PDB file of C-alpha atoms in Angstrom:
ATOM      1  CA  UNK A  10      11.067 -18.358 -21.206  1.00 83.00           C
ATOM      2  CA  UNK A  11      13.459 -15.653 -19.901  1.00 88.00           C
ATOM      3  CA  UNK A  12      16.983 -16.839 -19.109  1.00 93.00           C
ATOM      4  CA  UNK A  13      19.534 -14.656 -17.285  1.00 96.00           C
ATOM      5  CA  UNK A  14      23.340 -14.731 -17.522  1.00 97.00           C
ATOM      6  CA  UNK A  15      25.118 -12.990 -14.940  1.00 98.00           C
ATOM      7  CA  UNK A  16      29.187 -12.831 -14.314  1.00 97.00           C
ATOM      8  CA  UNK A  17      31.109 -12.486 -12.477  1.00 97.00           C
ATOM      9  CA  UNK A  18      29.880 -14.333  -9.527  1.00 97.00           C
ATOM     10  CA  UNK A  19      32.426 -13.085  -7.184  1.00 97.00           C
ATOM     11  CA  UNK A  20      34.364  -9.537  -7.557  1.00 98.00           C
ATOM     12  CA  UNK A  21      36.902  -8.116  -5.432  1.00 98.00           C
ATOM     13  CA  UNK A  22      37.926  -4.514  -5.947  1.00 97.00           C
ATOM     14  CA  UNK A  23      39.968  -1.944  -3.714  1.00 98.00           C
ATOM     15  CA  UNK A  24      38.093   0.947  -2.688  1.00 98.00           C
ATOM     16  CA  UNK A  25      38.025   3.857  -5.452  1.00 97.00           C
ATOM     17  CA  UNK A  26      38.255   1.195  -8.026  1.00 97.00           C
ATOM     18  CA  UNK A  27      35.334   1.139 -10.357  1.00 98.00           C
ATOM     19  CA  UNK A  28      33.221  -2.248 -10.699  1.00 98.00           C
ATOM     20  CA  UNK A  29      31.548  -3.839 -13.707  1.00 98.00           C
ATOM     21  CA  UNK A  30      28.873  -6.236 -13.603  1.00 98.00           C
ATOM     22  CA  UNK A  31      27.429  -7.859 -16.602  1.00 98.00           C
ATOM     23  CA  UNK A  32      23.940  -9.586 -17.887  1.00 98.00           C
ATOM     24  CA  UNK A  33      22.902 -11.201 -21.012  1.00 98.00           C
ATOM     25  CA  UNK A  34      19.184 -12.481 -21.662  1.00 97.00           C
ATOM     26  CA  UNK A  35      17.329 -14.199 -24.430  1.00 96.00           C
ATOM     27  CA  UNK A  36      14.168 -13.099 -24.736  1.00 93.00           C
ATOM     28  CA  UNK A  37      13.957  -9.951 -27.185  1.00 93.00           C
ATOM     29  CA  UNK A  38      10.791  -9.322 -25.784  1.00 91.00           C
ATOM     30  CA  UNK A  39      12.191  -8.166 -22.547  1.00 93.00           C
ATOM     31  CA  UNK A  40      12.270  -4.234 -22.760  1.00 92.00           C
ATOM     32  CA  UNK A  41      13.123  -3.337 -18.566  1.00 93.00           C
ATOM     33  CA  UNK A  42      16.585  -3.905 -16.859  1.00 95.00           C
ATOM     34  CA  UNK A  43      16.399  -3.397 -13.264  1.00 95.00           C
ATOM     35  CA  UNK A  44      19.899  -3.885 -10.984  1.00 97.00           C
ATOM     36  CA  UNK A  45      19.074  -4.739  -7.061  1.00 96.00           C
ATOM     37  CA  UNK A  46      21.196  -4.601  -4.398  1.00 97.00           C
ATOM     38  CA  UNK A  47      20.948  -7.468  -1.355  1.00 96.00           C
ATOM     39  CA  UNK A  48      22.388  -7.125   1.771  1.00 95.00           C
ATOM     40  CA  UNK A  49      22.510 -10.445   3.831  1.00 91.00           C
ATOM     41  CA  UNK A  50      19.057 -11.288   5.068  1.00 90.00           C
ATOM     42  CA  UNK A  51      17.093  -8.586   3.652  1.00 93.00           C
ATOM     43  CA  UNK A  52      15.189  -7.679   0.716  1.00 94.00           C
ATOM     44  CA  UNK A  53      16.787  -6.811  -2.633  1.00 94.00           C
ATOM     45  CA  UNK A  54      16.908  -3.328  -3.035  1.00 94.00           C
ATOM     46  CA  UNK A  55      16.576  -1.182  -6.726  1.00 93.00           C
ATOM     47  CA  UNK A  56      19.486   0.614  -7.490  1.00 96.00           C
ATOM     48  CA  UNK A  57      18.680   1.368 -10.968  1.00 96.00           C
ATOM     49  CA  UNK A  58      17.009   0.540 -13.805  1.00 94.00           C
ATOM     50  CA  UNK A  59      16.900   0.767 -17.588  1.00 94.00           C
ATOM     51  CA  UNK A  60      14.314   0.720 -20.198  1.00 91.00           C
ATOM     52  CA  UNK A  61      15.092  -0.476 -23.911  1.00 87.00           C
ATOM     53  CA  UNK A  62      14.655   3.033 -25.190  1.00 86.00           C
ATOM     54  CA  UNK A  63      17.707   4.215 -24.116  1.00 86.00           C
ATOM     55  CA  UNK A  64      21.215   2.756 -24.250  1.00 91.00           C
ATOM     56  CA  UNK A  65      22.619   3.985 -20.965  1.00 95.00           C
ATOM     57  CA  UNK A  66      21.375   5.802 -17.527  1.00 95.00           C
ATOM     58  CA  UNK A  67      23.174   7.120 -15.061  1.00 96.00           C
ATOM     59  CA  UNK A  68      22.622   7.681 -11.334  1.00 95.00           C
ATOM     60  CA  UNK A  69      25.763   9.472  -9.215  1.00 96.00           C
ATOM     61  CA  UNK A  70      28.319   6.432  -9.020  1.00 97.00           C
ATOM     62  CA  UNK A  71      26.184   3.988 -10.785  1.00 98.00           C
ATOM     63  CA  UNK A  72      25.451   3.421 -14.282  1.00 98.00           C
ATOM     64  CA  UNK A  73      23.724   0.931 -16.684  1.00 98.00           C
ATOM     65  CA  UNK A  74      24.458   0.490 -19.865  1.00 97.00           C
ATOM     66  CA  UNK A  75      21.700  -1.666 -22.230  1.00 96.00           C
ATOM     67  CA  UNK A  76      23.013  -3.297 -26.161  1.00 95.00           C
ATOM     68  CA  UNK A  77      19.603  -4.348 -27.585  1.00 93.00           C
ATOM     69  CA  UNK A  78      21.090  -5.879 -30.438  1.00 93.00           C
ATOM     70  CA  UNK A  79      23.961  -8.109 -28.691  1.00 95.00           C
ATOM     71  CA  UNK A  80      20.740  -8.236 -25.172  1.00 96.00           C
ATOM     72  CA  UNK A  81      23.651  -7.533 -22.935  1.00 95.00           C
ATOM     73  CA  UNK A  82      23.383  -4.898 -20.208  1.00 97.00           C
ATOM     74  CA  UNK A  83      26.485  -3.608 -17.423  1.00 98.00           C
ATOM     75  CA  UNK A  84      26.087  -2.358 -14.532  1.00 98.00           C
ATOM     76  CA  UNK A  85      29.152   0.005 -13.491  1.00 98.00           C
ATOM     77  CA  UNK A  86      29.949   1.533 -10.030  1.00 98.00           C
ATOM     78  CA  UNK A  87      32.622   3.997  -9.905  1.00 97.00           C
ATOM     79  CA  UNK A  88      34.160   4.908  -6.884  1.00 98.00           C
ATOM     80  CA  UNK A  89      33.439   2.359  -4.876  1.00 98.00           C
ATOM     81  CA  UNK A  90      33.520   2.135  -1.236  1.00 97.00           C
ATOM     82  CA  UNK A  91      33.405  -0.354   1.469  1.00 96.00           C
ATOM     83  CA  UNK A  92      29.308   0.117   2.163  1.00 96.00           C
ATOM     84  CA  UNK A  93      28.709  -1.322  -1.604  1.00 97.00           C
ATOM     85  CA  UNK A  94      29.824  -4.315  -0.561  1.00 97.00           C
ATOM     86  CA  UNK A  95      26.775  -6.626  -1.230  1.00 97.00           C
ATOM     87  CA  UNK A  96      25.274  -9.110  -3.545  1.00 97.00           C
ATOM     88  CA  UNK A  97      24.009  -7.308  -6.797  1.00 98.00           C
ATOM     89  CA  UNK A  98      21.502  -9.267  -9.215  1.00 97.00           C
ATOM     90  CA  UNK A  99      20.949  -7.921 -12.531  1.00 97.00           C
ATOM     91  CA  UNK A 100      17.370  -9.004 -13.907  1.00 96.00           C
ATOM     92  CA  UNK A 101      14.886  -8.920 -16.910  1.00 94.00           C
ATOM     93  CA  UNK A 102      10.851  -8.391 -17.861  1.00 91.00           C
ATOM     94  CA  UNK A 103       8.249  -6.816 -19.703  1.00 86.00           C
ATOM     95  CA  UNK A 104       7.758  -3.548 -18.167  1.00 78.00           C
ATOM     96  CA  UNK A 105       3.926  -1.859 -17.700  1.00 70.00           C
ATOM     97  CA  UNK A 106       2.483  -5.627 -17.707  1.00 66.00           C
ATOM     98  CA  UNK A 107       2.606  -6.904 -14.251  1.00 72.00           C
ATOM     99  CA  UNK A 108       4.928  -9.615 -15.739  1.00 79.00           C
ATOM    100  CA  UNK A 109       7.131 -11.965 -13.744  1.00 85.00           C
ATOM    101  CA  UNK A 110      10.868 -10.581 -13.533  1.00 89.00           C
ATOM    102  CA  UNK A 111      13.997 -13.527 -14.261  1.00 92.00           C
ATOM    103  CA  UNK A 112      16.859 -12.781 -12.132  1.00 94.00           C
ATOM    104  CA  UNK A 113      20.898 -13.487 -13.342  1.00 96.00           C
ATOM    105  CA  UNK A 114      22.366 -15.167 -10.756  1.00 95.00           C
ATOM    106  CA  UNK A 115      24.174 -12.905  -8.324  1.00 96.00           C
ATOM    107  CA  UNK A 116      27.589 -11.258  -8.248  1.00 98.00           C
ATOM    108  CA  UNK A 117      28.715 -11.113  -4.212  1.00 97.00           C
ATOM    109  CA  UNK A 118      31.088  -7.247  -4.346  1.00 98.00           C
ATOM    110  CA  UNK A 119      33.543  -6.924  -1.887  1.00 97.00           C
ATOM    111  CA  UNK A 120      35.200  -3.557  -1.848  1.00 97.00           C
ATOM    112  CA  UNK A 121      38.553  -3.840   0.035  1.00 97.00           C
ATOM    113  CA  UNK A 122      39.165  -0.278   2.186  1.00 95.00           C
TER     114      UNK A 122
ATOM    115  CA  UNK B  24       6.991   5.471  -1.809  1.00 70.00           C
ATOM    116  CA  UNK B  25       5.057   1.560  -2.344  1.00 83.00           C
ATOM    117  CA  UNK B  26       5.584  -0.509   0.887  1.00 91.00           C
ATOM    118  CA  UNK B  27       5.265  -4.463   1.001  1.00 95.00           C
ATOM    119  CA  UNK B  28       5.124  -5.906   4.016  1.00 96.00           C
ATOM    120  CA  UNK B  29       5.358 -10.189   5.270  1.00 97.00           C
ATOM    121  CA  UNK B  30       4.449 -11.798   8.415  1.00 97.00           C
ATOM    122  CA  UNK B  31       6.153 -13.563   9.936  1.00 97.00           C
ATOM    123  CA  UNK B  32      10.101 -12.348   9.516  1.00 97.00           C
ATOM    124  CA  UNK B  33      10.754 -15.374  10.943  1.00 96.00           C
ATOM    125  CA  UNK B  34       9.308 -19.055  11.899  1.00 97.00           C
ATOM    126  CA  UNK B  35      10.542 -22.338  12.921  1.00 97.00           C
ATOM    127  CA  UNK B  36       8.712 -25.294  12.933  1.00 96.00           C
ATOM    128  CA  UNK B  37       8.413 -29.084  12.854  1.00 96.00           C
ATOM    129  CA  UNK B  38       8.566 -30.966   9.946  1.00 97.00           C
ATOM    130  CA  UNK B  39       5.292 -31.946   8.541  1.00 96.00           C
ATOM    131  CA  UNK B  40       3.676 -29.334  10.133  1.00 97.00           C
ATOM    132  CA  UNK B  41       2.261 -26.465   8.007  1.00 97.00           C
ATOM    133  CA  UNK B  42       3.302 -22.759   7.916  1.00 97.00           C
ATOM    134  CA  UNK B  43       1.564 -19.231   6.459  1.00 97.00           C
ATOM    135  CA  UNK B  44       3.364 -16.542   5.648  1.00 98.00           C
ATOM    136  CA  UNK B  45       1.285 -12.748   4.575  1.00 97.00           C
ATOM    137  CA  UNK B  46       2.138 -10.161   2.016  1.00 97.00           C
ATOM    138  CA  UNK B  47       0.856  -6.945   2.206  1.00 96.00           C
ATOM    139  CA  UNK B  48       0.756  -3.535   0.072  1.00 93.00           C
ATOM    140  CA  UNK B  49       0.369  -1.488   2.895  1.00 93.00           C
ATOM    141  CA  UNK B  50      -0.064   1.853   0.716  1.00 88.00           C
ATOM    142  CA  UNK B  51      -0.887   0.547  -3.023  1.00 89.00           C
ATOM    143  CA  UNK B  52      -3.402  -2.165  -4.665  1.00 89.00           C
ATOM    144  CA  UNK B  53      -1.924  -5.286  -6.019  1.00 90.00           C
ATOM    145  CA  UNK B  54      -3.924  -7.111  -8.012  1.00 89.00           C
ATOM    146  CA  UNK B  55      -0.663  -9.037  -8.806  1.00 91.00           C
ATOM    147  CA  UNK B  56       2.115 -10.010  -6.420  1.00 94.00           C
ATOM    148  CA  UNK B  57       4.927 -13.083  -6.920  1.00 95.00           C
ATOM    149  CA  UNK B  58       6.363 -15.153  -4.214  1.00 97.00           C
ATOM    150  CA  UNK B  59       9.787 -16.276  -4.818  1.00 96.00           C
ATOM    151  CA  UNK B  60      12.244 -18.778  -2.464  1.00 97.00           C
ATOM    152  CA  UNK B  61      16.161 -18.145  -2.097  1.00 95.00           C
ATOM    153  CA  UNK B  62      18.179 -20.848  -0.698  1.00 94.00           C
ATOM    154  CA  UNK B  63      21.935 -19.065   0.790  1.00 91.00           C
ATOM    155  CA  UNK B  64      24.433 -17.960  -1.556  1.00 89.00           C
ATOM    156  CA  UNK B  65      21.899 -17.996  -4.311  1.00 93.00           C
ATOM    157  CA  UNK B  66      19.782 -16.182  -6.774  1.00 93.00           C
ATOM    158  CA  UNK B  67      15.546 -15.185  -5.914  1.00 93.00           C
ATOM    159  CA  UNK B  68      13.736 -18.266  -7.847  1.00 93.00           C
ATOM    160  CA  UNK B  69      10.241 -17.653  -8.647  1.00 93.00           C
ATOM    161  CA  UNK B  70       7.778 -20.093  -7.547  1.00 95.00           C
ATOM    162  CA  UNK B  71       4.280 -18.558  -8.180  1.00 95.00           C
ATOM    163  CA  UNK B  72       2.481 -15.428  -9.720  1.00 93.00           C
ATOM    164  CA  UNK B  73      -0.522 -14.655  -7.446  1.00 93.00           C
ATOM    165  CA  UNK B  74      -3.502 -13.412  -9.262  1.00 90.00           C
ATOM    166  CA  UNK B  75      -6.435 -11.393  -7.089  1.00 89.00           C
ATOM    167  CA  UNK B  76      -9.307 -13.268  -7.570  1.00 87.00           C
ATOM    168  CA  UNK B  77      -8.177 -16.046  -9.636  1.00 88.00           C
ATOM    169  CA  UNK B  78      -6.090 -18.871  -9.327  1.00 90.00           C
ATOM    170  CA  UNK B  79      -1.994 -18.571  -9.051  1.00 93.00           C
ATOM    171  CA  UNK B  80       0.104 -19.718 -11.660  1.00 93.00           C
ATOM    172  CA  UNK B  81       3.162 -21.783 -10.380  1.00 95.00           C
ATOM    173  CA  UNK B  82       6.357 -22.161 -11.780  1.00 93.00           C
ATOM    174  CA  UNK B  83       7.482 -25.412 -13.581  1.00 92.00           C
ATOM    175  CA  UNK B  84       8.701 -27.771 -10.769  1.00 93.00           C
ATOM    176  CA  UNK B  85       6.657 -26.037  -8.080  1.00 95.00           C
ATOM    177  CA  UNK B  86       4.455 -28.150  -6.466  1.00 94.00           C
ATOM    178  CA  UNK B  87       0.912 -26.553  -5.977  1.00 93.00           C
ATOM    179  CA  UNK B  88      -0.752 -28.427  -3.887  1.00 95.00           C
ATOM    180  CA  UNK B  89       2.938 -28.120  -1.564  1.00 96.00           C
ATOM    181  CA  UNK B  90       2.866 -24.218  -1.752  1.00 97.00           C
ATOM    182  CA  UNK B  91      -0.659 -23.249  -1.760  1.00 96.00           C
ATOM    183  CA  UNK B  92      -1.320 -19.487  -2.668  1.00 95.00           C
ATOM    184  CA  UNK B  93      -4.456 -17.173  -1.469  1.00 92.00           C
ATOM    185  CA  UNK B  94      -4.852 -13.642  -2.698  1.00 93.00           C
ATOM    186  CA  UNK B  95      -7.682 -12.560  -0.657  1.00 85.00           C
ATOM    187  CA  UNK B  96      -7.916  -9.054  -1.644  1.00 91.00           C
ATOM    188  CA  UNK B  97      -6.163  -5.928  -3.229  1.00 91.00           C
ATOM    189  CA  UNK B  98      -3.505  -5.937  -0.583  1.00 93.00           C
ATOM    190  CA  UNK B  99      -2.706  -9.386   0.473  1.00 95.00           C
ATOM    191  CA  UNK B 100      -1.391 -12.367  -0.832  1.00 96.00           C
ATOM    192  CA  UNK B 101      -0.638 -15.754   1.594  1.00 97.00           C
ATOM    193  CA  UNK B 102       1.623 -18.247   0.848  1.00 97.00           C
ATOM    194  CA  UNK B 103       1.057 -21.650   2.881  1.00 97.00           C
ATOM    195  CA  UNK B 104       4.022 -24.396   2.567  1.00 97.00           C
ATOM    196  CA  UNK B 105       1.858 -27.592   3.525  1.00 97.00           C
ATOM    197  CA  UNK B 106       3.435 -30.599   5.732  1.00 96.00           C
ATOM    198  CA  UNK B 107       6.882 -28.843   5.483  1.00 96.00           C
ATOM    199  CA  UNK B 108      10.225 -30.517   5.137  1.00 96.00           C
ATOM    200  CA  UNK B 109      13.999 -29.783   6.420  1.00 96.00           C
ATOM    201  CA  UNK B 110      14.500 -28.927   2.613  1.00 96.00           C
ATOM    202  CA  UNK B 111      12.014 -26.152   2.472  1.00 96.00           C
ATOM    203  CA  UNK B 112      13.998 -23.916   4.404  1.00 97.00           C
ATOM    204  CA  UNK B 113      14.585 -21.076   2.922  1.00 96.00           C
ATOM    205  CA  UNK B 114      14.029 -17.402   2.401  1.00 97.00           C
ATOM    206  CA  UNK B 115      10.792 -16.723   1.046  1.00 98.00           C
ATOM    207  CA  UNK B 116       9.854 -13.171  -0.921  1.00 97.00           C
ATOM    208  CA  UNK B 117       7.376 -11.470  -2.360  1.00 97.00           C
ATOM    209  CA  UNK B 118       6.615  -8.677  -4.555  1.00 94.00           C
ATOM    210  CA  UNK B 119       4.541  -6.893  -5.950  1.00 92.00           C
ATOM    211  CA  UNK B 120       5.073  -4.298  -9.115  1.00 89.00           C
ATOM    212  CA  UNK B 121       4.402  -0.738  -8.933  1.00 81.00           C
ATOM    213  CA  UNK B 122       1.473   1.118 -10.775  1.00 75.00           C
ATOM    214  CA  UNK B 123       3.364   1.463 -13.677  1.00 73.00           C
ATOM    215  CA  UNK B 124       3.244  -2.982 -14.040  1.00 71.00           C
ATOM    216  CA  UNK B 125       7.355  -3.214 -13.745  1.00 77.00           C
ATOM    217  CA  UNK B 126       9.155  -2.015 -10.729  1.00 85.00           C
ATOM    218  CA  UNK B 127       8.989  -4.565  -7.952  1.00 89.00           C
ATOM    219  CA  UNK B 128       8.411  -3.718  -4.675  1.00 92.00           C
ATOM    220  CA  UNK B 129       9.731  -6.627  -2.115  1.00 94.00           C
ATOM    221  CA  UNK B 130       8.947  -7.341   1.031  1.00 96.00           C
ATOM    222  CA  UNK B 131      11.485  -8.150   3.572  1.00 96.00           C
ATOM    223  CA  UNK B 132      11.239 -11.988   3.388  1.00 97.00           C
ATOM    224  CA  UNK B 133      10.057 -14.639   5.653  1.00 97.00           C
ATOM    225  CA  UNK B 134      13.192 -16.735   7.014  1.00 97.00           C
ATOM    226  CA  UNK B 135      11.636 -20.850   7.256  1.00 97.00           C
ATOM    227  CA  UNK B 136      13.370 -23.133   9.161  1.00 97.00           C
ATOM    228  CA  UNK B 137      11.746 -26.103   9.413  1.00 97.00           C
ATOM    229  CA  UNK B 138      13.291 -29.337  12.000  1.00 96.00           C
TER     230      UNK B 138
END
């Protein structure tokens, strides 16, 4: 099956700083690369995602970048301020066939003001 | 946009004692939807796929007859944790992907805390 690498676990930044997130994964198959954002005691929120057919995607302060060959994929947030302090979970699947999605293990952001 | 929904946000109950917790698509047909468990400080851990119409398939290590899944219809899915224990409490979610098969809309999770 899918397995999800996810570091850091823990990243401090000062506000305005940029952050950087990254994910590896095993399973070639896996062609969609959504990022969620968790704020304590609620649901996991999308952020962004990528597909395999393109190498990066950007969205205002947040970008994803996707390396099919090396299956690594980073998750950058420029900017940063104190409200993106959360938990952020990268994640893999098969996209269009109602398959199950493997989650890295967390990275907890804490953006310093 | 695709809304999931679960009763109840919260429960408490007594250990052995069994508890149900609903998923809904309140605006969208799921034919598919996946319950997952996550214990603090810690990643979403699958635990079953829950098929409309057919039986769920459970992840390895998941007990079935422990966390029995019913997907009545198009729009819900229930997830019953049988003669519950102080170590199933947790956070359970579900989900259920989009019409395109792989954006996943959550619900807001069930918080179990069980005596």
């Amino acid at each position: 099956g899918e397995n999800v690498e996810q570091h850091p676990s823990t990243l401090s930044v000062q506000e305005g700083d940029s952050a950087v997130i990254k994910c590896t994964y095993s399973d070639s198959a896996s062609n969609y690369f959504p990022w969620y954002k968790q704020e304590l005691g609620k649901r996991p929120q999308l952020i962004i995602d990528i597909r395999s057919n393109v190498g990066e995607k950007k969205d205002q302060r947040i970008a994803v970048t996707l390396n099919k060959t090396a299956k690594h994929f980073s998750l950058h947030i420029t900017e940063t301020q104190p409200e993106d302090s959360a938990v952020y979970f990268c994640a893999a699947s098969i996209a269009g066939g109602y398959q199950k999605v493997t989650f890295g293990t967390g990275t907890k952001l804490q953006v310093i003001p | 946009g695709a809304v999931v929904s679960q009763h109840p946000s919260w429960v408490i109950c007594k250990s052995g004692t069994s508890v149900k917790i609903e998923c809904r698509s309140l605006d969208f047909q799921a034919t598919t939807m996946f319950w997952y468990r996550q214990f603090p400080k810690q990643s979403l851990m699958l635990m079953a796929t829950s098929n409309e119409g057919s039986k769920a398939t459970y992840e390895q290590g998941v007990e079935k007859d422990k966390f029995l899944i019913n997907h009545a219809s198009l729009t819900l899915s229930t997830l019953t944790v049988t003669s519950a224990h102080p170590e199933d409490s947790s956070f359970y979610i579900c989900s259920a992907p989009g019409l395109a098969g792989d954006t996943q809309y959550f619900g807001p999770g069930t918080r179990l805390t069980v005596l």
